[in-house]
Amino acid sequence: MAYTETKKALNQLVADLVQAHTVIHQIHWYMRGEGFLFYHPKLDSFMDDILEQLDVVSERIITIDGSPFSTLKEFSDHTRIPDHKGEWNTSIQEDMHRVADVIRILADDYQLGVDAASKEGDVASEDICTGYLRDAQKTLWMVEAELGQAPNIDKD
């Protein structure tokens, strides 16, 4: 089977994982204020998780005879995560809302991966996406709980 839709969904993840890492790294660099000592290392952990996911997803694309995006242009052309110039004057709460938005997009991407892989009978890709979807939803719950909000997992 060609797994055409699965490869497309996984490549969307590649573009968005690269952008997610970039956005969270930018927030990490520009962050200032009360809570810095807690959030700064927490963002390191998020970035490590994203890089691990990126490698697993990219290698899965190769395993099913696809080609993962691998250039800055491809990442930029295909990401759904918005780009913003780094700013020193944002609050940590604003930064963490932005982190939650990024995680929500990744959760949506993983759901699309689950759906595509399930439809095409790619159990291994479905399993990968299901696990990372679960992780993204848990992280989203935790970030939004820290912000005093419900997780809004199905938020559009």
GROMACS .gro file of C-alpha atoms in nm:
model
  156
    1MET     CA    1   0.000   0.000   0.000
    2ALA     CA    2   0.122   0.351  -0.079
    3TYR     CA    3   0.005   0.513   0.249
    4THR     CA    4  -0.034   0.841   0.059
    5GLU     CA    5  -0.254   1.015   0.318
    6THR     CA    6  -0.045   0.887   0.607
    7LYS     CA    7   0.276   1.023   0.454
    8LYS     CA    8   0.102   1.356   0.394
    9ALA     CA    9  -0.020   1.373   0.756
   10LEU     CA   10   0.322   1.274   0.890
   11ASN     CA   11   0.495   1.534   0.675
   12GLN     CA   12   0.256   1.796   0.813
   13LEU     CA   13   0.380   1.688   1.152
   14VAL     CA   14   0.741   1.725   1.042
   15ALA     CA   15   0.682   2.085   0.933
   16ASP     CA   16   0.487   2.168   1.248
   17LEU     CA   17   0.730   1.994   1.484
   18VAL     CA   18   1.021   2.194   1.341
   19GLN     CA   19   0.821   2.516   1.374
   20ALA     CA   20   0.702   2.419   1.724
   21HIS     CA   21   1.061   2.370   1.833
   22THR     CA   22   1.157   2.706   1.686
   23VAL     CA   23   0.867   2.891   1.848
   24ILE     CA   24   0.925   2.733   2.189
   25HIS     CA   25   1.298   2.800   2.163
   26GLN     CA   26   1.225   3.164   2.083
   27ILE     CA   27   0.993   3.190   2.386
   28HIS     CA   28   1.265   3.023   2.594
   29TRP     CA   29   1.520   3.286   2.485
   30TYR     CA   30   1.295   3.591   2.524
   31MET     CA   31   1.122   3.490   2.847
   32ARG     CA   32   1.147   3.728   3.143
   33GLY     CA   33   0.960   3.773   3.465
   34GLU     CA   34   0.814   3.595   3.762
   35GLY     CA   35   0.818   3.220   3.705
   36PHE     CA   36   1.125   3.230   3.481
   37LEU     CA   37   1.316   2.978   3.694
   38PHE     CA   38   1.027   2.730   3.660
   39TYR     CA   39   0.930   2.784   3.296
   40HIS     CA   40   1.274   2.817   3.140
   41PRO     CA   41   1.381   2.456   3.216
   42LYS     CA   42   1.026   2.332   3.145
   43LEU     CA   43   1.060   2.468   2.790
   44ASP     CA   44   1.392   2.278   2.757
   45SER     CA   45   1.199   1.961   2.834
   46PHE     CA   46   0.930   2.046   2.577
   47MET     CA   47   1.197   2.109   2.313
   48ASP     CA   48   1.366   1.776   2.387
   49ASP     CA   49   1.032   1.596   2.351
   50ILE     CA   50   0.961   1.769   2.021
   51LEU     CA   51   1.301   1.675   1.877
   52GLU     CA   52   1.245   1.312   1.973
   53GLN     CA   53   0.902   1.316   1.808
   54LEU     CA   54   1.047   1.478   1.497
   55ASP     CA   55   1.303   1.201   1.460
   56VAL     CA   56   1.049   0.922   1.515
   57VAL     CA   57   0.795   1.072   1.273
   58SER     CA   58   1.057   1.145   1.005
   59GLU     CA   59   1.201   0.796   1.027
   60ARG     CA   60   0.850   0.649   1.003
   61ILE     CA   61   0.795   0.842   0.679
   62ILE     CA   62   1.116   0.691   0.542
   63THR     CA   63   1.013   0.344   0.663
   64ILE     CA   64   0.688   0.364   0.463
   65ASP     CA   65   0.883   0.474   0.154
   66GLY     CA   66   0.828   0.847   0.185
   67SER     CA   67   1.050   1.152   0.200
   68PRO     CA   68   1.023   1.379   0.504
   69PHE     CA   69   1.048   1.751   0.456
   70SER     CA   70   1.407   1.848   0.523
   71THR     CA   71   1.464   2.207   0.416
   72LEU     CA   72   1.379   2.535   0.584
   73LYS     CA   73   1.170   2.628   0.281
   74GLU     CA   74   0.965   2.308   0.304
   75PHE     CA   75   0.911   2.356   0.677
   76SER     CA   76   0.813   2.720   0.628
   77ASP     CA   77   0.586   2.650   0.330
   78HIS     CA   78   0.394   2.375   0.508
   79THR     CA   79   0.372   2.467   0.877
   80ARG     CA   80   0.042   2.564   1.032
   81ILE     CA   81   0.210   2.725   1.333
   82PRO     CA   82   0.236   3.103   1.302
   83ASP     CA   83   0.568   3.283   1.312
   84HIS     CA   84   0.620   3.592   1.531
   85LYS     CA   85   0.922   3.811   1.581
   86GLY     CA   86   1.073   3.763   1.927
   87GLU     CA   87   0.968   4.026   2.179
   88TRP     CA   88   1.103   4.115   2.522
   89ASN     CA   89   0.782   4.274   2.646
   90THR     CA   90   0.550   3.971   2.656
   91SER     CA   91   0.447   3.830   2.990
   92ILE     CA   92   0.522   3.473   3.085
   93GLN     CA   93   0.147   3.412   3.086
   94GLU     CA   94   0.123   3.536   2.726
   95ASP     CA   95   0.419   3.315   2.636
   96MET     CA   96   0.256   3.010   2.791
   97HIS     CA   97  -0.069   3.078   2.606
   98ARG     CA   98   0.137   3.071   2.289
   99VAL     CA   99   0.296   2.740   2.398
  100ALA     CA  100  -0.055   2.600   2.456
  101ASP     CA  101  -0.159   2.710   2.105
  102VAL     CA  102   0.145   2.531   1.958
  103ILE     CA  103   0.073   2.212   2.151
  104ARG     CA  104  -0.293   2.224   2.042
  105ILE     CA  105  -0.186   2.237   1.676
  106LEU     CA  106   0.046   1.939   1.729
  107ALA     CA  107  -0.238   1.747   1.897
  108ASP     CA  108  -0.461   1.823   1.597
  109ASP     CA  109  -0.183   1.705   1.365
  110TYR     CA  110  -0.145   1.381   1.557
  111GLN     CA  111  -0.521   1.323   1.537
  112LEU     CA  112  -0.500   1.369   1.159
  113GLY     CA  113  -0.215   1.117   1.157
  114VAL     CA  114  -0.421   0.867   1.357
  115ASP     CA  115  -0.715   0.912   1.119
  116ALA     CA  116  -0.508   0.879   0.800
  117ALA     CA  117  -0.309   0.580   0.922
  118SER     CA  118  -0.623   0.406   1.047
  119LYS     CA  119  -0.798   0.461   0.713
  120GLU     CA  120  -0.500   0.321   0.522
  121GLY     CA  121  -0.434   0.030   0.759
  122ASP     CA  122  -0.094   0.154   0.875
  123VAL     CA  123  -0.111   0.026   1.232
  124ALA     CA  124   0.246   0.129   1.320
  125SER     CA  125   0.198   0.493   1.216
  126GLU     CA  126  -0.139   0.497   1.390
  127ASP     CA  127   0.029   0.371   1.708
  128ILE     CA  128   0.302   0.636   1.691
  129CYS     CA  129   0.047   0.913   1.639
  130THR     CA  130  -0.184   0.781   1.911
  131GLY     CA  131   0.096   0.781   2.168
  132TYR     CA  132   0.211   1.131   2.080
  133LEU     CA  133  -0.151   1.253   2.069
  134ARG     CA  134  -0.198   1.126   2.423
  135ASP     CA  135   0.124   1.301   2.531
  136ALA     CA  136   0.026   1.629   2.360
  137GLN     CA  137  -0.317   1.626   2.522
  138LYS     CA  138  -0.164   1.566   2.865
  139THR     CA  139   0.089   1.846   2.814
  140LEU     CA  140  -0.188   2.077   2.694
  141TRP     CA  141  -0.393   1.993   3.004
  142MET     CA  142  -0.094   2.072   3.227
  143VAL     CA  143  -0.004   2.401   3.056
  144GLU     CA  144  -0.363   2.521   3.056
  145ALA     CA  145  -0.411   2.412   3.419
  146GLU     CA  146  -0.108   2.625   3.506
  147LEU     CA  147  -0.286   2.913   3.328
  148GLY     CA  148  -0.603   2.847   3.529
  149GLN     CA  149  -0.797   2.707   3.232
  150ALA     CA  150  -0.959   2.383   3.123
  151PRO     CA  151  -0.757   2.195   2.858
  152ASN     CA  152  -0.977   2.292   2.559
  153ILE     CA  153  -0.851   1.986   2.375
  154ASP     CA  154  -1.114   2.017   2.101
  155LYS     CA  155  -1.072   2.394   2.065
  156ASP     CA  156  -1.066   2.514   1.704
   0.00000   0.00000   0.00000
